[in-house]
Structure formats: structure tokens, C-alpha cells
Short mmCIF file of C-alpha atoms in Angstrom, two decimals:
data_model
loop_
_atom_site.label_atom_id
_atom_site.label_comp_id
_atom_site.label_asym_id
_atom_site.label_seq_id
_atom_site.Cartn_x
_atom_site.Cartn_y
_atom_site.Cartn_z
CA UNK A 200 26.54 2.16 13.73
CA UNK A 201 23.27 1.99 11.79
CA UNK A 202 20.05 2.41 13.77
CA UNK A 203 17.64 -1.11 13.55
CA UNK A 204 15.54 0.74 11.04
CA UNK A 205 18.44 1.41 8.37
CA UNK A 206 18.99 -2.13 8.71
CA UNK A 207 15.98 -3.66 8.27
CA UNK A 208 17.42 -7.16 6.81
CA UNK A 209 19.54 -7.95 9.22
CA UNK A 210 20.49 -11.27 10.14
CA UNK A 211 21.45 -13.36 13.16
CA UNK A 212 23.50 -16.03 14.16
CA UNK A 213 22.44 -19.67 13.44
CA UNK A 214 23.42 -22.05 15.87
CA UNK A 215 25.41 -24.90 14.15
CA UNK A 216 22.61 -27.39 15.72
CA UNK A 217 20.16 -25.40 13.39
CA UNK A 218 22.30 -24.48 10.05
CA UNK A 219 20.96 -27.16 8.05
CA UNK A 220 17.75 -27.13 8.41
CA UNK A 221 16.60 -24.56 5.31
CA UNK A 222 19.01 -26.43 2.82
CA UNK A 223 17.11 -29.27 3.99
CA UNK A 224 13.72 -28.03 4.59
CA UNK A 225 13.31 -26.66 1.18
CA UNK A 226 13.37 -29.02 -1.27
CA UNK A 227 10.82 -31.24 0.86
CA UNK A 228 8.78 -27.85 1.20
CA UNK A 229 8.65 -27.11 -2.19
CA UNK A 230 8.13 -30.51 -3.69
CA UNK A 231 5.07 -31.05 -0.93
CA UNK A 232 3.49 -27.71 -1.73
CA UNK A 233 3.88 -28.10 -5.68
CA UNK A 234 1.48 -31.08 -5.29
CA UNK A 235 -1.71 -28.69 -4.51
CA UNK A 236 -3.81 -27.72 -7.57
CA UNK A 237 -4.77 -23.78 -6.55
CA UNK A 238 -6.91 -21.52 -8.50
CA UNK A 239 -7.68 -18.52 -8.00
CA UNK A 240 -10.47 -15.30 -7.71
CA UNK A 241 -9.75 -11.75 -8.02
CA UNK A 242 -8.52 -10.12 -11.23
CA UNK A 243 -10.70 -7.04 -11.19
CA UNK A 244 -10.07 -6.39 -7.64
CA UNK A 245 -5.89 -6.40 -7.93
CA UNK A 246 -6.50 -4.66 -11.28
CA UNK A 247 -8.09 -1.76 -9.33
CA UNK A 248 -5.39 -1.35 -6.90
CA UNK A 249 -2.76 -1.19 -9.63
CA UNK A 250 -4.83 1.33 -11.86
CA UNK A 251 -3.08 4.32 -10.13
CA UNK A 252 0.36 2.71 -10.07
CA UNK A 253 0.08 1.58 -6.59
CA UNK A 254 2.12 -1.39 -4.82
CA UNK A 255 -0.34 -3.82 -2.52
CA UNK A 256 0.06 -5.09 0.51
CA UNK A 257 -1.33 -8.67 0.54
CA UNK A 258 -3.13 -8.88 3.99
CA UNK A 259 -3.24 -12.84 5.20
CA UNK A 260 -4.94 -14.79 8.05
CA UNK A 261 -1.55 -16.38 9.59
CA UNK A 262 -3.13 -19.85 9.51
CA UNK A 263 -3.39 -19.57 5.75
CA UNK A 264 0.12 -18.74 4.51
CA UNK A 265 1.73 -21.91 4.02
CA UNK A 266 0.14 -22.37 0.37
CA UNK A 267 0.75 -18.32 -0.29
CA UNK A 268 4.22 -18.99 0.31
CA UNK A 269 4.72 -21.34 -2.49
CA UNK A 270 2.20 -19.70 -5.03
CA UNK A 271 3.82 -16.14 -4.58
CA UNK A 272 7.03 -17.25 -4.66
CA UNK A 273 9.77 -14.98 -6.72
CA UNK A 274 7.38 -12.10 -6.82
CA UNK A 275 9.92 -10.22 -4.61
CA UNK A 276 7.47 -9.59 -1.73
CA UNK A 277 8.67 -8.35 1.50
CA UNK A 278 7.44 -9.87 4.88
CA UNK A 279 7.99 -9.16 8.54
CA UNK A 280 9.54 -11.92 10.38
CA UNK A 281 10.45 -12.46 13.93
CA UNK A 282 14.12 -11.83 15.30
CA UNK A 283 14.59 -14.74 17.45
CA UNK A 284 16.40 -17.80 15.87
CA UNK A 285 13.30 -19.74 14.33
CA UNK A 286 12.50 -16.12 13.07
CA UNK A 287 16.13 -16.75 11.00
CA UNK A 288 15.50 -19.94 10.26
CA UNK A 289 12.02 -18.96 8.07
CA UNK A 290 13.73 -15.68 6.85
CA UNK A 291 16.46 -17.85 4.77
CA UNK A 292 14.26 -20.38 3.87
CA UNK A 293 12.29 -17.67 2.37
CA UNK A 294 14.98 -15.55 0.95
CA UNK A 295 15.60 -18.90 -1.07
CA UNK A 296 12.18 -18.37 -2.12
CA UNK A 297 12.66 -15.20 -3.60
CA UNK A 298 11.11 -13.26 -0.18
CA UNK A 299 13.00 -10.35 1.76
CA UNK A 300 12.01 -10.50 4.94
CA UNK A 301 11.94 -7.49 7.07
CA UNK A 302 13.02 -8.10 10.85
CA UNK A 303 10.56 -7.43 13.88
CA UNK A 304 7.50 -8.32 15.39
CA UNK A 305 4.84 -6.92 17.36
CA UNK A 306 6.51 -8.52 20.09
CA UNK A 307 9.81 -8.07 19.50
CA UNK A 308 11.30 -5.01 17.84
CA UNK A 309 8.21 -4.09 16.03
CA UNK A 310 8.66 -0.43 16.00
CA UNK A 311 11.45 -0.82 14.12
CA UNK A 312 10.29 -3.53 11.97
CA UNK A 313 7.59 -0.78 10.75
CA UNK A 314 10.65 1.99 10.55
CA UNK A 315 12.25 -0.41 8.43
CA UNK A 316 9.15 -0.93 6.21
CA UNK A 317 8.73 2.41 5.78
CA UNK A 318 12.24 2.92 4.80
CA UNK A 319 12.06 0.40 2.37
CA UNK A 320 8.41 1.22 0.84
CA UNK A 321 9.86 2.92 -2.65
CA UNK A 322 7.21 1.23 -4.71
CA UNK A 323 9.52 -1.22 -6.20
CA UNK A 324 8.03 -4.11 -3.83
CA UNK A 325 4.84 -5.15 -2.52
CA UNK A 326 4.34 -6.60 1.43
CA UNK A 327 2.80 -9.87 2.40
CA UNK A 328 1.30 -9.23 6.01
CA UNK A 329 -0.43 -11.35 8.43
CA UNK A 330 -2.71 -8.72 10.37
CA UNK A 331 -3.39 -11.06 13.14
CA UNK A 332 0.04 -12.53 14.15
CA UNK A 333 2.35 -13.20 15.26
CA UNK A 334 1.04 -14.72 18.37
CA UNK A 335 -3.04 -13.98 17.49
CA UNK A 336 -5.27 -13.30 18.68
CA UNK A 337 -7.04 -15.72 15.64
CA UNK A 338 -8.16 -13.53 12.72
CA UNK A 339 -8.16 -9.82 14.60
CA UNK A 340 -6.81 -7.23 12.81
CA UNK A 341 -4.12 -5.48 14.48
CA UNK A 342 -3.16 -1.85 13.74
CA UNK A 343 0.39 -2.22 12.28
CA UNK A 344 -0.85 -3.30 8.33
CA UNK A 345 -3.60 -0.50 8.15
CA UNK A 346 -1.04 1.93 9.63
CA UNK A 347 1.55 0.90 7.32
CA UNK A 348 -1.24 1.31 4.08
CA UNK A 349 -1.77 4.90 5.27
CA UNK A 350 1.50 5.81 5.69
CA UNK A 351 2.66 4.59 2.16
CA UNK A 352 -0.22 4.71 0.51
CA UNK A 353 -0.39 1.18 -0.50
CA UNK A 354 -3.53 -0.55 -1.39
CA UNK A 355 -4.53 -3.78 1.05
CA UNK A 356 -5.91 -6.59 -0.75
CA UNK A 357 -7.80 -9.01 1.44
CA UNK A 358 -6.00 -11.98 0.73
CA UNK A 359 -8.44 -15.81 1.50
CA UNK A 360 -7.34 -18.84 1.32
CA UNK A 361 -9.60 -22.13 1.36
CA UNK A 362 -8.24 -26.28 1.10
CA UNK A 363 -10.91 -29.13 0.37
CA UNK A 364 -8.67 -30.90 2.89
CA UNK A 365 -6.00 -30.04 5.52
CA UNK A 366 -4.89 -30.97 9.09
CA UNK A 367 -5.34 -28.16 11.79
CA UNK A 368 -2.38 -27.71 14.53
CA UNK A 369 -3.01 -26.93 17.61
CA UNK A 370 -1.32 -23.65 17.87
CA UNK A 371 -3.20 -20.61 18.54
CA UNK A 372 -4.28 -19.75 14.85
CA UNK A 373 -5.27 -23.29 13.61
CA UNK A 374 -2.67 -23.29 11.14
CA UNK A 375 -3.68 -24.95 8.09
CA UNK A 376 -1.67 -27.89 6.45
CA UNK A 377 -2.65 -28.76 3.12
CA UNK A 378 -2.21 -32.74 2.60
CA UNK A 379 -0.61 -33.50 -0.54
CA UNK A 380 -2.26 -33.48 -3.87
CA UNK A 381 -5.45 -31.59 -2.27
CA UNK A 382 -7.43 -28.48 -3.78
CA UNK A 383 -6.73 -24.87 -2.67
CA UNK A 384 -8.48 -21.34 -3.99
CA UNK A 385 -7.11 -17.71 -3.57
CA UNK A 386 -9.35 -14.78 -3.22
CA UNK A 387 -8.29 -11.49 -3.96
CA UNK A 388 -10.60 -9.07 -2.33
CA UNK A 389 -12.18 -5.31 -2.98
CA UNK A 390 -8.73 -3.24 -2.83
CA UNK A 391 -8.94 -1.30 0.59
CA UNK A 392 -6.92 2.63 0.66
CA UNK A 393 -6.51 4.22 3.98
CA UNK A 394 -6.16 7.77 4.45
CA UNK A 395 -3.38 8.90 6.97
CA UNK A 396 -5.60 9.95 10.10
CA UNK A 397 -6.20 8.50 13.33
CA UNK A 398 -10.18 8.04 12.52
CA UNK A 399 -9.51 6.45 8.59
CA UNK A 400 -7.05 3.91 10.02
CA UNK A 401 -9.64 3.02 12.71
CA UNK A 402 -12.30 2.81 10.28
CA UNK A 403 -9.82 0.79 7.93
CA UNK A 404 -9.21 -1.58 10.33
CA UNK A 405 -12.41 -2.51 11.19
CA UNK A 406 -13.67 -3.00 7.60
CA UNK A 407 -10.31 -5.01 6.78
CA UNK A 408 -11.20 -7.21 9.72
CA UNK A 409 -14.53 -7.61 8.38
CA UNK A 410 -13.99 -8.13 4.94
CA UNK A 411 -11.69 -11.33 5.37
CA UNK A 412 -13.76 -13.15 8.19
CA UNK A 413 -16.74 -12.94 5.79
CA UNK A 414 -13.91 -13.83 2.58
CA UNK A 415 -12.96 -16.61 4.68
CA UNK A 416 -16.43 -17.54 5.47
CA UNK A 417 -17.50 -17.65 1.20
CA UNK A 418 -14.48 -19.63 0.78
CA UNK A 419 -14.94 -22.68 3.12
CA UNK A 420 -18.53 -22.20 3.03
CA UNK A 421 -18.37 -22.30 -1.44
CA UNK A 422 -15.13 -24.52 -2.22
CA UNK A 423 -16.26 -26.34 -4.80
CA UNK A 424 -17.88 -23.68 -6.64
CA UNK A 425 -15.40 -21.37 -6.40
CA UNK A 426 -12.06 -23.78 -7.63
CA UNK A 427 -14.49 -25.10 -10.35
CA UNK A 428 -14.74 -21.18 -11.82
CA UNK A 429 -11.59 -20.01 -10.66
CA UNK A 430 -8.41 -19.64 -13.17
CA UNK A 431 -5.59 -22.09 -12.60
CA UNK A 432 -2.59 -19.39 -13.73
CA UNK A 433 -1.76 -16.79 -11.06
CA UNK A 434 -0.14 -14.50 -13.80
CA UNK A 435 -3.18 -13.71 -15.27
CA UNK A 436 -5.58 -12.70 -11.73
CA UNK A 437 -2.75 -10.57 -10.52
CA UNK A 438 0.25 -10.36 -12.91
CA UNK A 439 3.78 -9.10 -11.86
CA UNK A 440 3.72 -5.32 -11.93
CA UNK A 441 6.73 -4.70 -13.74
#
């Protein structure tokens, strides 16, 4: 039988009760999120991190993702989701996305989550990460996405999001919901590469904390001036590595 980490795809069991929700979900998904105009911030910054060949890991405040999902869709990017069944539910709903989700958590099999992103690190595909979930707490860096950089030598782009207008849940990160037809901007920030020691991931971490509260700060604290010089094509801030 294959260990957890050789398998790090696998997928569980839907209850019937639960089945169609991602056939359903989707379309609504999709046609909500292809309402918000986004432009974005960062072409020099993803440039650098590609000039020696390298894949990125995109490193995301969890409250911020929804839009991400939609913009970076069919880009191939691998994320870690949870194991338990709503964990299935959002790894098929991505998969239709064009996502491969990696299974774990740091709750719930998160060592081998990070076996199985090692295993799977060839340079073909580059990770989406949210450093502060899954369960917070809000916008602190954790160790696993640092670890993971210094391991495979992938570059972590501090990844910001911003919306002109959104409702916040009340879960523990303040997810952000976009209402329809609103603004968004993406910010790609300074490319961060960690060396693999003890002291450069500690050092890494702190600086990629950092970096995105004060990215996240510019952004809600500059929308306007920021989606008025930003570029409306994705493609052309961070193009497709081929």
C-alpha cells in the first residue's frame, strides 16, 4: 500500500447528500466571480523570480483567495486542501478549475501534506499557499510555506489582494466576498528565496509576514490609485512559464 505521501491526491468519499454540490456550485461561482474587473501590479517582481528558471509559490492571506481562485484559474497550480469532506468538496470544485490540490492540513495530516509537496515539487508546477490557515491565526505566517521554499528552492511571491467593496464573514480570517461587478487589484510582491537552515527560514518567515501586512496595508489604504495604473491582462504581469 502506498504511504500518504506517494499519494498526495487522494480522494475521499462524498456522501450522496453532498455529490452535487460542485456540479452545481461552479457555474454560479464562476459566472459571480467573472463579474469583478481585477488589475493587477507586479511584473518586475514575478519576472525576477523566473529569471533563474525557478517555479513560485504564490503566498495568500486566506481571506483573500476567493478572487485568486478565479483569476489563476488553469495555470495548473497546486494547493493544500483539508482531508475532511468539505476539504473534498473544494478539491473537485477546484480540480474543475484546473487546480490539483494536494491533501493535508496543519491540522490534519499536514506532515504528509508537505511529504507530498515535496514529492511532487519537479518544477513543472507552481503552489498557491495560504501561510496563515487553515484555521488562523489572521495574517501570521506559519512555518510550513517558508519551509517548503527552502526545501525546493522555490521563490515566494507575496501575493495582495484589495476590493473597493466586499462583505466580511464572520469566520476567523474575515473572509472577503467580493459583491458582483466590484473592483479588485493583485499585487505581486519583491520575490522572497530562503536558504535551507533553521536561522534563514526563521528570518524568511518573519520578513514574509511583514512584507504582506504592509502589501495589504498599500492596497486598501491606495485602491483607487493602484486599479487606475494597474494592467487589466494577467498574462502580461506574470505570464504562464511554459
Amino acid at each position: 500500500m502506498q504511504s500518504e505521501a506517494a499519494r498526495p491526491y487522494v480522494r475521499t468519499k462524498l456522501p450522496l447528500s453532498r455529490a452535487w454540490i460542485p456540479p452545481i456550485a461552479r457555474p454560479i461561482f464562476c459566472l459571480w466571480l467573472s463579474t469583478i474587473r481585477t488589475r493587477w501590479h507586479g511584473a518586475a517582481e514575478v519576472a525576477a523570480a523566473r529569471a533563474s528558471g525557478r517555479r513560485v509559490i504564490y503566498s495568500i492571506w486566506h481571506e483573500y483567495t476567493l478572487n485568486l481562485t478565479w483569476t489563476h484559474r488553469g495555470r495548473g497550480a497546486q494547493v493544500l486542501v483539508s482531508r475532511h469532506t468539505d476539504g473534498e468538496l473544494m478539491a473537485r470544485f477546484l480540480g474543475k478549475l484546473g487546480y490539483q490540490s494536494i491533501r493535508g492540513s496543519s491540522t490534519r495530516g499536514g506532515a504528509a501534506a508537505f511529504r507530498g509537496m515535496l514529492n511532487v515539487a519537479d518544477g513543472s508546477r507552481d503552489f498557491a499557499l495560504t501561510p496563515d490557515g487553515p484555521k488562523g491565526p489572521r495574517r501570521k505566517v506559519k512555518a510550513g510555506v517558508v519551509r517548503l521554499a527552502a526545501e525546493t528552492g522555490f521563490a515566494i511571491i507575496p501575493t495582495g489582494v484589495a476590493y473597493d467593496r466586499c462583505w466580511r464573514a464572520r469566520s476567523w480570517d474575515k473572509m472577503a466576498v467580493p459583491y458582483p461587478f466590484s473592483r479588485a487589484i493583485g499585487t505581486f510582491g519583491d520575490p522572497i528565496f530562503v536558504e535551507d537552515t533553521d536561522a534563514a527560514c526563521e528570518e524568511a518567515q518573519q520578513l514574509l509576514e511583514e512584507r504582506m501586512l504592509a502589501q495589504t496595508a498599500y492596497n486598501e489604504a491606495n485602491f483607487d490609485e493602484l486599479y487606475a495604473s494597474g494592467e487589466a491582462d494577467l498574462n502580461k504581469v506574470n505570464p504562464q512559464p511554459q
